[in-house]
PDB file of C-alpha atoms in Angstrom:
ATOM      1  CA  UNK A   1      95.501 170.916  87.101  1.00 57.00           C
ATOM      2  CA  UNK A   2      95.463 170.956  83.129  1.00 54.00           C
ATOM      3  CA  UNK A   3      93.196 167.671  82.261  1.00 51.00           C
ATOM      4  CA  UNK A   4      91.921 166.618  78.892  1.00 51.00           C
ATOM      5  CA  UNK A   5      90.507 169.064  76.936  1.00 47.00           C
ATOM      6  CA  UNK A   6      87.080 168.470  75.755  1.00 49.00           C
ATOM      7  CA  UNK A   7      83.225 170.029  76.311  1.00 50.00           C
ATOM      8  CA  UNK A   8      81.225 166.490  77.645  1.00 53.00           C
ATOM      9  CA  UNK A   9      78.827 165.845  75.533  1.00 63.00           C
ATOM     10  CA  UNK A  10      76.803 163.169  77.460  1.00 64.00           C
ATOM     11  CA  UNK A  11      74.521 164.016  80.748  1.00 85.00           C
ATOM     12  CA  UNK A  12      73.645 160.660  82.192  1.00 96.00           C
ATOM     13  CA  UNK A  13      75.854 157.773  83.121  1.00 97.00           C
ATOM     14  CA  UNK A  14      75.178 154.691  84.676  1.00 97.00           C
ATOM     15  CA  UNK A  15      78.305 153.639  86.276  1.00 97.00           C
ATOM     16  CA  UNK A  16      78.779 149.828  87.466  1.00 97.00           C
ATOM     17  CA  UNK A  17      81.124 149.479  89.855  1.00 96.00           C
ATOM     18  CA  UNK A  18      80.547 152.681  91.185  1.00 96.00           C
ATOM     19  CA  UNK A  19      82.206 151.729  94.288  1.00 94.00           C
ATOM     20  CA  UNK A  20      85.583 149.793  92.927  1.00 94.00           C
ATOM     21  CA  UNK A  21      88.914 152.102  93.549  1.00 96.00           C
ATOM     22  CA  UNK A  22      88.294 153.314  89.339  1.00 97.00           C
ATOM     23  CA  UNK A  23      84.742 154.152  90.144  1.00 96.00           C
ATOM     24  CA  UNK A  24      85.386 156.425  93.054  1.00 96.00           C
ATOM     25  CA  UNK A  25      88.191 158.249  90.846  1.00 98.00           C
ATOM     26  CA  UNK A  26      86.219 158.772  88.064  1.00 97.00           C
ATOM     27  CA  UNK A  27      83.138 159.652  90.295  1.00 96.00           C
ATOM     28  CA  UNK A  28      85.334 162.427  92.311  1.00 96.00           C
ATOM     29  CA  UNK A  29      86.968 163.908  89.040  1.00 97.00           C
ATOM     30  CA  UNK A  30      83.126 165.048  87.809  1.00 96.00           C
ATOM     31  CA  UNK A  31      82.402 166.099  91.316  1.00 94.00           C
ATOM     32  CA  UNK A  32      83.982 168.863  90.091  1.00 93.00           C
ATOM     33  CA  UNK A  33      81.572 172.297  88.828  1.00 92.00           C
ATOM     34  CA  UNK A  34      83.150 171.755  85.620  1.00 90.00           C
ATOM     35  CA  UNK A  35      81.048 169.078  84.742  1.00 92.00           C
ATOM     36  CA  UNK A  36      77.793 170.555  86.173  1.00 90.00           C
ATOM     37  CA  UNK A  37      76.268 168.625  83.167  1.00 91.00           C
ATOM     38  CA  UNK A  38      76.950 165.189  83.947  1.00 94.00           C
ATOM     39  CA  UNK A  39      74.633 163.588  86.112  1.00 95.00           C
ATOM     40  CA  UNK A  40      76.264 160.171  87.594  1.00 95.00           C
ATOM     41  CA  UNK A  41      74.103 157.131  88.400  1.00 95.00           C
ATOM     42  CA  UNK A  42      76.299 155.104  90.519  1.00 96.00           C
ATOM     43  CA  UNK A  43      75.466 151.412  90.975  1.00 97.00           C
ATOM     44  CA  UNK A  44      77.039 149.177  93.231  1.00 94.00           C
ATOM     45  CA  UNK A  45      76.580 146.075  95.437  1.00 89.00           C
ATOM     46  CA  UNK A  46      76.750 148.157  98.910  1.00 83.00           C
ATOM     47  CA  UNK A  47      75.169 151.158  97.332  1.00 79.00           C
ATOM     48  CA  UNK A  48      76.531 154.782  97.326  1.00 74.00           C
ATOM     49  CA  UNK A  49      78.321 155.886 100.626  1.00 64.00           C
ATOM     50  CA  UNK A  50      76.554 159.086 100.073  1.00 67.00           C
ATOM     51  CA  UNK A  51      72.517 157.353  99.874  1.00 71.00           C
ATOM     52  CA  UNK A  52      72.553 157.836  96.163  1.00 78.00           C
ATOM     53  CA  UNK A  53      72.580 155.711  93.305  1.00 89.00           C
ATOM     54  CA  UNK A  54      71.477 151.885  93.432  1.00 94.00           C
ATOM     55  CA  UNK A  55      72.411 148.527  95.704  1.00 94.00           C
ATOM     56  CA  UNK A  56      72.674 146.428  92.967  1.00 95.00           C
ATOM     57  CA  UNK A  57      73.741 142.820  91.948  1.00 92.00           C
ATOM     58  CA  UNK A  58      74.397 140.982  89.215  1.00 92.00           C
ATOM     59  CA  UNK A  59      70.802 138.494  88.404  1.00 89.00           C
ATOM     60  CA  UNK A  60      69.207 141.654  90.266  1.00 94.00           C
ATOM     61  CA  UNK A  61      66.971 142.862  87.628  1.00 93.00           C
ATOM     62  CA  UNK A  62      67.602 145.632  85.297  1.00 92.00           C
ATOM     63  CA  UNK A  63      64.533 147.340  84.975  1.00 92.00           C
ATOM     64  CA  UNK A  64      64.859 149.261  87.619  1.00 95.00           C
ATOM     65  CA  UNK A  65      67.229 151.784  86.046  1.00 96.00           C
ATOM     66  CA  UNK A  66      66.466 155.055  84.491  1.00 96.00           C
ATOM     67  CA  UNK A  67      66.842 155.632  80.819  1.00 97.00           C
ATOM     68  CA  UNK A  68      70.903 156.917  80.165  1.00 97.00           C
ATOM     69  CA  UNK A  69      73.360 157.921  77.466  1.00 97.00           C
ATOM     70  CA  UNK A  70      76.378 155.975  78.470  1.00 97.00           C
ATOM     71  CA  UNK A  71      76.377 152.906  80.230  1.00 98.00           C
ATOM     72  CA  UNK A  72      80.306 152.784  82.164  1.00 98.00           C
ATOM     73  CA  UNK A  73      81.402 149.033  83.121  1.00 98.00           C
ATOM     74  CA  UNK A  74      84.184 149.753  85.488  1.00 98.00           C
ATOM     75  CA  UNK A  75      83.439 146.624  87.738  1.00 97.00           C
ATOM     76  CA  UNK A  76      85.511 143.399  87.117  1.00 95.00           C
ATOM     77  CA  UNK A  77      87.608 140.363  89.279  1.00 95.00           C
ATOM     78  CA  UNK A  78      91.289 141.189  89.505  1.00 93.00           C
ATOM     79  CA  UNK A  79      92.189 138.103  91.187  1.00 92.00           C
ATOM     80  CA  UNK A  80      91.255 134.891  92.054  1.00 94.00           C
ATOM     81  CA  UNK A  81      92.001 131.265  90.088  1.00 94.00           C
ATOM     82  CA  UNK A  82      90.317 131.349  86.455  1.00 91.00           C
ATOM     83  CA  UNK A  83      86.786 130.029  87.599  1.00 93.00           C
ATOM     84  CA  UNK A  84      86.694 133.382  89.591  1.00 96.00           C
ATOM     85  CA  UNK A  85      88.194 135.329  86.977  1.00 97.00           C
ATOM     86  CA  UNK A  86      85.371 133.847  84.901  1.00 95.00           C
ATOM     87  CA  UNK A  87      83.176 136.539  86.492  1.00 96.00           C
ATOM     88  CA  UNK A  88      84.320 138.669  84.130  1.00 97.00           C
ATOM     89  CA  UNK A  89      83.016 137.563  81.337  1.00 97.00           C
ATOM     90  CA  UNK A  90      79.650 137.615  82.970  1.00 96.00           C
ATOM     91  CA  UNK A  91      79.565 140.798  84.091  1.00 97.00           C
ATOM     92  CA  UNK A  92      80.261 141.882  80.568  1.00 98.00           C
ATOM     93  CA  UNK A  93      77.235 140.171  79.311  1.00 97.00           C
ATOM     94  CA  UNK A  94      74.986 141.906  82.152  1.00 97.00           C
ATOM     95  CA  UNK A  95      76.504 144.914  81.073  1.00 98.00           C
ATOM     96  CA  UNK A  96      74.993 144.648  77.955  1.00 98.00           C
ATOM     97  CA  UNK A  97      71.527 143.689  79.434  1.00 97.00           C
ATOM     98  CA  UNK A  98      71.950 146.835  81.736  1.00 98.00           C
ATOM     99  CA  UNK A  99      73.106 148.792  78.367  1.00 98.00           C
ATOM    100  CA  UNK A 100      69.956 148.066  76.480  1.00 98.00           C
ATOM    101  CA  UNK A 101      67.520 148.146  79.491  1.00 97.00           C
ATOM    102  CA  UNK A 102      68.382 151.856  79.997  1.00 97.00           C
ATOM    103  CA  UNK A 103      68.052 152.556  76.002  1.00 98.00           C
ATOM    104  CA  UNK A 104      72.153 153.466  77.046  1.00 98.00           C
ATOM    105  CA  UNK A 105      73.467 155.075  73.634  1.00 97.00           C
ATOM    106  CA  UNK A 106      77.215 154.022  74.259  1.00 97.00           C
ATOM    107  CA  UNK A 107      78.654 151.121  76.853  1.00 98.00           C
ATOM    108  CA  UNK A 108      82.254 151.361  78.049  1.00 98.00           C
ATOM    109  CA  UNK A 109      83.618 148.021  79.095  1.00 98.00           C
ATOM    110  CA  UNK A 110      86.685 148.347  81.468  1.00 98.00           C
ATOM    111  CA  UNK A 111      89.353 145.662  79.543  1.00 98.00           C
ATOM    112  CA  UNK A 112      93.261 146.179  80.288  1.00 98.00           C
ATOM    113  CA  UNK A 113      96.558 146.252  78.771  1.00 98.00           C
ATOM    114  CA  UNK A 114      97.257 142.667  80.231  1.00 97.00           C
ATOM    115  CA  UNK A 115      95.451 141.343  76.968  1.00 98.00           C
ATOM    116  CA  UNK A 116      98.896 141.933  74.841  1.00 98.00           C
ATOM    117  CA  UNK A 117     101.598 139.814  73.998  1.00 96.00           C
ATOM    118  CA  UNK A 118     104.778 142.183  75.514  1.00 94.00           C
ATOM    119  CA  UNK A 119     107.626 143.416  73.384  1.00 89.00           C
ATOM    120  CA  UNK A 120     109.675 145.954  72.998  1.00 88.00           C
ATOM    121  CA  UNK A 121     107.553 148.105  70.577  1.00 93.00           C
ATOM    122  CA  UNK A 122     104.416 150.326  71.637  1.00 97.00           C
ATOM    123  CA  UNK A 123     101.357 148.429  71.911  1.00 98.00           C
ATOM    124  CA  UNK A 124      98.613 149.410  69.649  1.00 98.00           C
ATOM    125  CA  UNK A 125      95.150 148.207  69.118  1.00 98.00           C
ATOM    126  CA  UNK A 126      96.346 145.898  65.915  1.00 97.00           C
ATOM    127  CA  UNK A 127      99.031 144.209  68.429  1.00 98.00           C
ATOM    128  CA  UNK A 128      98.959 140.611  68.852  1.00 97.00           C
ATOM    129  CA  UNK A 129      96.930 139.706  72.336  1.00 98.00           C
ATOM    130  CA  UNK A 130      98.305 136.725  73.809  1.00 96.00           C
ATOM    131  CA  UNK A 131      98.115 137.937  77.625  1.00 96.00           C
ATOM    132  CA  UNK A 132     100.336 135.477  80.611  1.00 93.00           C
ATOM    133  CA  UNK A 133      98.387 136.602  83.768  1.00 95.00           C
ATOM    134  CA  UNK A 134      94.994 134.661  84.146  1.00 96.00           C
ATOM    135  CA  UNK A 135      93.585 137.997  85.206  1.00 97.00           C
ATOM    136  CA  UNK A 136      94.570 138.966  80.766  1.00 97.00           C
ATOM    137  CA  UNK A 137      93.189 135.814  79.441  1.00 97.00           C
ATOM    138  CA  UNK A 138      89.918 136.481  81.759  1.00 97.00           C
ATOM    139  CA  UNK A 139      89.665 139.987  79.928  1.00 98.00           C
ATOM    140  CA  UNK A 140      90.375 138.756  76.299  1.00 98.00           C
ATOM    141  CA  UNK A 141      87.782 136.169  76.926  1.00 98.00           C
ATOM    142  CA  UNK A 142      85.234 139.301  77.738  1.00 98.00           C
ATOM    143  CA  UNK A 143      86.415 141.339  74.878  1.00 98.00           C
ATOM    144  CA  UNK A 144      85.833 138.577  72.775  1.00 97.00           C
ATOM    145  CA  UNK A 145      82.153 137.835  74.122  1.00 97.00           C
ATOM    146  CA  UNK A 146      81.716 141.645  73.727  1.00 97.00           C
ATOM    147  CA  UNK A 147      82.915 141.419  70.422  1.00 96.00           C
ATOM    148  CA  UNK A 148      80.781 138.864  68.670  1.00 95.00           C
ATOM    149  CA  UNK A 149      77.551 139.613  70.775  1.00 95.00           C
ATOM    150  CA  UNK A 150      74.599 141.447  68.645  1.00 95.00           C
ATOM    151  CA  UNK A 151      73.359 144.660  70.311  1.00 97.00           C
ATOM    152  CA  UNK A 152      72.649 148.087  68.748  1.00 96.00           C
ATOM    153  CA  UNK A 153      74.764 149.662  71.738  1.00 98.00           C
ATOM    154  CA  UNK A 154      78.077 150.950  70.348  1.00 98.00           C
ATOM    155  CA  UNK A 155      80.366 149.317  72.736  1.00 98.00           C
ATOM    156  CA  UNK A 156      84.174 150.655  73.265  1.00 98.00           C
ATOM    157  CA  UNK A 157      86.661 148.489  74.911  1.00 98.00           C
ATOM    158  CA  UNK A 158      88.533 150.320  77.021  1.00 98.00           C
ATOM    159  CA  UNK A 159      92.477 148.784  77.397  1.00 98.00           C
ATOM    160  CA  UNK A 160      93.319 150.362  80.049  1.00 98.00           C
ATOM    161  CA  UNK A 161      96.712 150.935  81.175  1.00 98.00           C
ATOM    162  CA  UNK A 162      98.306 151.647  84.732  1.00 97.00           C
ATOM    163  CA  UNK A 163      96.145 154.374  85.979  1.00 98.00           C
ATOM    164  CA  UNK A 164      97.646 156.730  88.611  1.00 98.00           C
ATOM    165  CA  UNK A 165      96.809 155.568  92.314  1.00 97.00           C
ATOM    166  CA  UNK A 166      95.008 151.797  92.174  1.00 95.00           C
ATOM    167  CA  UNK A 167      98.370 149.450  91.845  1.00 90.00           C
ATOM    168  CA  UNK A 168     100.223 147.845  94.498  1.00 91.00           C
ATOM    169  CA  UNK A 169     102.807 150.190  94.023  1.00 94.00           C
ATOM    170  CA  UNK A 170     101.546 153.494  94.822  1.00 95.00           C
ATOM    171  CA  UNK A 171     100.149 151.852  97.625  1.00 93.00           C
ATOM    172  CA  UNK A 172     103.359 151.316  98.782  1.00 93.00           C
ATOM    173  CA  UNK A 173     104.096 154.813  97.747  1.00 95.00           C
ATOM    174  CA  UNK A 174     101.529 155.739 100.420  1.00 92.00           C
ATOM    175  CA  UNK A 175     103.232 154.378 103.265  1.00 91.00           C
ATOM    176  CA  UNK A 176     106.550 156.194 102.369  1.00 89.00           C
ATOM    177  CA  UNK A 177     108.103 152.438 102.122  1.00 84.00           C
ATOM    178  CA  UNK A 178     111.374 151.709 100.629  1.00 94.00           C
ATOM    179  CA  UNK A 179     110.731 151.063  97.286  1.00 96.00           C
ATOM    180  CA  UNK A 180     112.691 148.056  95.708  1.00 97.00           C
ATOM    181  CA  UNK A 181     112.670 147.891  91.452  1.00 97.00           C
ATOM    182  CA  UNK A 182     114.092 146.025  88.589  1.00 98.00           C
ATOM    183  CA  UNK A 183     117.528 146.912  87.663  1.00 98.00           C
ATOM    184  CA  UNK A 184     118.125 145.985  83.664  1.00 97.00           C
ATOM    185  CA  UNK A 185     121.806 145.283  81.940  1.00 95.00           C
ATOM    186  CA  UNK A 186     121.539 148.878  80.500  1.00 96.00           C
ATOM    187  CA  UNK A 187     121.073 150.071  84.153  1.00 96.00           C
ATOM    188  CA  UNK A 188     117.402 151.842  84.083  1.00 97.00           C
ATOM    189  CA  UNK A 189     114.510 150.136  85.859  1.00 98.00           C
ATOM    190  CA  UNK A 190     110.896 149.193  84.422  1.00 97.00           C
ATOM    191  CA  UNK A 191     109.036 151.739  82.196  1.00 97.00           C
ATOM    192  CA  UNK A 192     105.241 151.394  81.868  1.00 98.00           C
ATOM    193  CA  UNK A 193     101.994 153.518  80.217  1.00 98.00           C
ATOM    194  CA  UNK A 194     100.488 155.424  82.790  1.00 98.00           C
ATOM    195  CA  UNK A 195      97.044 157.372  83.149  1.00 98.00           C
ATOM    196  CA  UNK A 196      96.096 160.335  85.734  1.00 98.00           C
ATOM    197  CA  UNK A 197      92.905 159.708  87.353  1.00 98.00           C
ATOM    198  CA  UNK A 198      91.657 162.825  86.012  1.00 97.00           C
ATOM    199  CA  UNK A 199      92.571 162.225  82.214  1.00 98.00           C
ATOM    200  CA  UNK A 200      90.521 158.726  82.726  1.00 98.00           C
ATOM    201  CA  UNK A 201      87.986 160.537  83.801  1.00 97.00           C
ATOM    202  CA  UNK A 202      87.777 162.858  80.648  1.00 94.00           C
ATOM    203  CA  UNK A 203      88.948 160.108  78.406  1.00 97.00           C
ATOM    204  CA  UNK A 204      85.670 157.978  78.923  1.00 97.00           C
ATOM    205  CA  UNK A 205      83.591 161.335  78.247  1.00 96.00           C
ATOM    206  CA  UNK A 206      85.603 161.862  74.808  1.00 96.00           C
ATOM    207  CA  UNK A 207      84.884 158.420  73.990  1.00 96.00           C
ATOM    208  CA  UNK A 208      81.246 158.787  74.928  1.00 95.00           C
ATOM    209  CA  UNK A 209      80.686 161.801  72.810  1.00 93.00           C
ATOM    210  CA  UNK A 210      82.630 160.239  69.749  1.00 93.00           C
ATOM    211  CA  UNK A 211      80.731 158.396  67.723  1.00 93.00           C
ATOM    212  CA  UNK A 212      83.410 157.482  65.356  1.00 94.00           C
ATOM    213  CA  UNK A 213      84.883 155.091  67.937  1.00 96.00           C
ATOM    214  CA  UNK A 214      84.019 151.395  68.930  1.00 97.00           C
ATOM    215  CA  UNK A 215      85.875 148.437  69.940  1.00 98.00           C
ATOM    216  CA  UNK A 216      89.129 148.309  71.447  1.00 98.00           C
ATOM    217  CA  UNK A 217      90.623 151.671  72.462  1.00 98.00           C
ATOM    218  CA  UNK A 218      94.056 152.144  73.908  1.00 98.00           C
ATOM    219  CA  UNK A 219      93.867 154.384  77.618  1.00 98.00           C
ATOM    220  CA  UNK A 220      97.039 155.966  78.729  1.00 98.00           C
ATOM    221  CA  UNK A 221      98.954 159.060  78.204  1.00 98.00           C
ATOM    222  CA  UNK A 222     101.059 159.664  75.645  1.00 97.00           C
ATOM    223  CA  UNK A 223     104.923 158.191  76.214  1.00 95.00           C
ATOM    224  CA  UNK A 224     105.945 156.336  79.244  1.00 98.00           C
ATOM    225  CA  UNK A 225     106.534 157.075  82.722  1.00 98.00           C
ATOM    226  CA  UNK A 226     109.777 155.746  84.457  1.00 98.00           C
ATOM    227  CA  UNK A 227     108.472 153.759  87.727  1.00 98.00           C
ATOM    228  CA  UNK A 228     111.602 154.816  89.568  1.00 98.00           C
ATOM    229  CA  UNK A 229     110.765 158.391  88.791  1.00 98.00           C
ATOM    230  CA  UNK A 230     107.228 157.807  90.737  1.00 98.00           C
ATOM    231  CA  UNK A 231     109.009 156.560  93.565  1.00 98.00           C
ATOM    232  CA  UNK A 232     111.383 159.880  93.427  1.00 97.00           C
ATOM    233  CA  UNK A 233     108.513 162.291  93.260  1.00 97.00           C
ATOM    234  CA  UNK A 234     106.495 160.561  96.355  1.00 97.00           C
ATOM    235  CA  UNK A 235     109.804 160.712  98.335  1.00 96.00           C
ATOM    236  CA  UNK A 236     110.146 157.479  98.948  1.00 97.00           C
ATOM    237  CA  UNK A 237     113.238 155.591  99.499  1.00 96.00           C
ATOM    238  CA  UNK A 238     114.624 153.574  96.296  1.00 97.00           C
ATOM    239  CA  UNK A 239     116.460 150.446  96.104  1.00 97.00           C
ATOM    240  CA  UNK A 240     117.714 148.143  93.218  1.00 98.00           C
ATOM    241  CA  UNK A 241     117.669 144.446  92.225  1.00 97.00           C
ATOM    242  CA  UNK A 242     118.905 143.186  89.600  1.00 98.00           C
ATOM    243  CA  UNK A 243     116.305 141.934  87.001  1.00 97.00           C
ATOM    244  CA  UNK A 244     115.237 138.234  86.885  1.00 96.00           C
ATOM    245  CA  UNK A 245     114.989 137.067  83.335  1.00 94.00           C
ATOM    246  CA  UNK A 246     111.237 137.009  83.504  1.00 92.00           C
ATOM    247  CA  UNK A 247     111.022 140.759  84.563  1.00 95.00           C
ATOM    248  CA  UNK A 248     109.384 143.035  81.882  1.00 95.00           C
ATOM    249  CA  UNK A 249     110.714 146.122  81.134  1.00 96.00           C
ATOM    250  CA  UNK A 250     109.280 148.004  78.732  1.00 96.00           C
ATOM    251  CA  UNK A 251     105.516 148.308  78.331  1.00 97.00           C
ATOM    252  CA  UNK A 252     104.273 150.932  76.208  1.00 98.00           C
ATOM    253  CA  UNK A 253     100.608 151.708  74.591  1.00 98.00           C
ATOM    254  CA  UNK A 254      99.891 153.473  71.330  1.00 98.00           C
ATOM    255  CA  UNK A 255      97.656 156.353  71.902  1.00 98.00           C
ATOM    256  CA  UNK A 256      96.733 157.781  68.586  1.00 98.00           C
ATOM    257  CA  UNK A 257      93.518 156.387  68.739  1.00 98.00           C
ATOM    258  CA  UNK A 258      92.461 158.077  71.939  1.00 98.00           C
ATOM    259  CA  UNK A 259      94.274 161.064  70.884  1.00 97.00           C
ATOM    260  CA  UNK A 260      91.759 161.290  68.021  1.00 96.00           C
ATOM    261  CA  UNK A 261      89.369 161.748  69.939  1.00 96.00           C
ATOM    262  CA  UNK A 262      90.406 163.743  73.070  1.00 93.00           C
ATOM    263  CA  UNK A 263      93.686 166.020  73.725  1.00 91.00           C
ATOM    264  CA  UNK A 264      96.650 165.127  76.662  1.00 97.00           C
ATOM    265  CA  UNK A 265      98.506 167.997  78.737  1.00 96.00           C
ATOM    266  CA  UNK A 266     102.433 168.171  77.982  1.00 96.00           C
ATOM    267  CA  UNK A 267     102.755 167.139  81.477  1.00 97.00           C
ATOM    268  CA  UNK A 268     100.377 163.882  81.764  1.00 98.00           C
ATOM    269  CA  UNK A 269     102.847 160.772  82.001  1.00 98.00           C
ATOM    270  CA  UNK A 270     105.026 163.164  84.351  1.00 98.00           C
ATOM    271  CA  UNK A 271     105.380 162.016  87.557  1.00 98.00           C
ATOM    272  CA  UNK A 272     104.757 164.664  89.628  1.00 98.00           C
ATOM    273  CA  UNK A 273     101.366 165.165  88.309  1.00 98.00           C
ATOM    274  CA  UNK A 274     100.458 161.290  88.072  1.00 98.00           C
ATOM    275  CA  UNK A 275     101.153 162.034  91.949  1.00 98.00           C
ATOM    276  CA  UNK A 276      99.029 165.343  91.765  1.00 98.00           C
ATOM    277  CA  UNK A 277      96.061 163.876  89.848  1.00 98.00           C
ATOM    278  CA  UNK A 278      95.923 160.330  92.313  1.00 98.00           C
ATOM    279  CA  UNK A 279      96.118 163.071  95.244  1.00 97.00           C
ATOM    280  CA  UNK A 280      93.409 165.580  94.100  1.00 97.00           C
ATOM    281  CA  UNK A 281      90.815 162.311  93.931  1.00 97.00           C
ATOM    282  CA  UNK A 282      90.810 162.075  97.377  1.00 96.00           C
ATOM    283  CA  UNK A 283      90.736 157.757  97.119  1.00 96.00           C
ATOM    284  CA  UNK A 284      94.447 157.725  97.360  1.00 95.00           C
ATOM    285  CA  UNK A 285      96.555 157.826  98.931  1.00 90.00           C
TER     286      UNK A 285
END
C-alpha cells in the first residue's frame, strides 16, 4: 500500500489514548520496519495489551514520563450528555501538563470536523465553526481552551475527518449487513471526507516534523468518498431511503494545508483502499 510520502522526522511519541480505536491504528501503522525510528510511548488507563507503555489516568501525575518530541492527544469522550462531554476539555488541559512535563517539542490534540457549520462548499480551516452535535460544541470548547492557553509547546489541532474503520458504519460493514443510506432529489446518497488509517498515521508525523504548522489543521484525503461506494467495495448489501430534510449530504474538508506539509496517493479517498488501509491495521474489522 502507497501511504503518505514523507521521511519521520521525530523518534519519541507519547501517545494518550494509546488504547482508543485511533490509538491502536496509528500504533499498528508504525509497527511497521518502515518506521524503525519511531519509538511509541503508549499511555493508557488499562495500560498496553502488550506490558509496555504506562497505566495512566488523568490527576495521575505527570512526572513519571520520559522526556519526548511529540506529545499525540488521541483520547477524548464521543458521547455522553454535555457534562460528560465536558471531559474533553479537561483532557486537553492535561495534555498540555503532560506536553510540558516531557519537555514534548510539538502536542497534537485530536479535534474533529463536527466543529463546522455544514454547507455545500469544502470546509477549510477559515470556515465558520458553529458545530449541532454536543459531541462538536465539546471539541470547539477544547480548541478554544487550547487556543488561548500560554505554553511554549507548538500545539496543532488536528480536525479530523471520517477516518477509515472507527464509525458506526464500517462497523456495520463488518458484519456484511444490509446497508440502508440517504437517497437525495438528485438521486446520489451522502458524500463525506475520508482518511485511511495509514495516511493518519503519516499525517501526524508530517505535522510533527513541520514546524511551519500550528493550530487548526484540516485531516482527510483529498476529494470525497461516496458512502454508497464503501458499502459496494465491502460487498455489502445496499438499500435506499429517501432523505429527511435534516439529512446532510455533502461534507467536504479543504486539504491544502495538510497537503503542504505531507503528500496523498492518487488512490487515498478510493474506496477500495479506505477498505485496504482499515484491513491492514488489524483493529477492524
Amino acid at each position: 500500500m502507497n501511504i503518505v510520502a514523507g521521511t519521520p522526522h521525530t523518534h519519541k511519541i507519547l501517545v494518550l489514548g494509546a488504547n482508543g480505536r485511533l490509538g491502536r491504528m496509528v500504533r499498528a501503522v508504525w509497527s511497521n520496519p518502515r518506521f524503525q525510528e519511531i519509538e511509541v510511548i503508549p499511555v493508557s488507563r488499562l495500560g498496553d495489551v502488550d506490558g509496555r507503555g504506562f497505566a495512566w489516568n488523568p490527576g495521575d501525575d505527570s512526572g513519571v514520563f520520559p522526556q519526548v518530541d511529540v506529545v499525540l492527544a488521541l483520547w477524548g469522550v464521543i458521547r455522553g450528555d454535555p457534562p460528560v462531554l465536558k471531559q474533553n476539555v479537561v483532557l486537553a488541559e492535561k495534555a498540555i501538563e503532560v506536553a510540558e512535563k516531557t519537555g514534548a517539542q510539538t502536542l497534537l490534540h485530536a479535534s474533529s470536523v463536527a466543529v463546522y457549520a455544514f454547507g455545500d462548499d469544502a470546509l477549510s480551516e477559515e470556515s465558520e465553526l458553529d458545530p449541532v452535535s454536543p459531541y462538536g460544541q465539546s471539541k470547539l470548547e477544547m480548541e478554544r481552551i487550547v487556543l488561548n492557553h500560554p505554553t511554549q509547546v507548538r500545539q496543532v489541532l488536528m480536525r479530523i475527518g471520517n477516518v477509515a474503520g472507527t464509525q458506526s458504519l464500517f462497523d456495520n460493514l463488518a458484519k456484511g449487513q444490509s446497508i440502508t443510506l440517504d437517497r437525495f432529489s438528485d438521486g446520489t446518497g451522502p458524500v463525506r471526507s475520508f482518511i485511511a488509517p495509514h495516511d493518519l498515521a503519516a499525517s501526524v508525523l508530517a505535522l510533527a516534523g513541520d514546524n511551519s504548522v500550528s493550530g487548526p489543521v484540516n485531516i482527510a484525503a483529498p476529494g470525497v468518498t461516496a458512502m454508497a461506494d464503501l458499502v459496494t467495495a465491502a460487498g455489502c448489501q445496499l438499500e435506499w431511503r429517501d432523505a429527511p430534510t435534516n439529512a446532510i449530504k455533502h461534507v467536504e474538508m479543504d486539504t491544502r494545508l495538510l497537503q503542504s506539509v505531507c503528500r496523498f496517493p492518487d488512490e487515498s479517498s478510493q474506496a477500495d483502499y479506505l477498505l485496504q488501509s482499515a484491513r491492514a491495521t488489524g483493529v477492524w474489522p
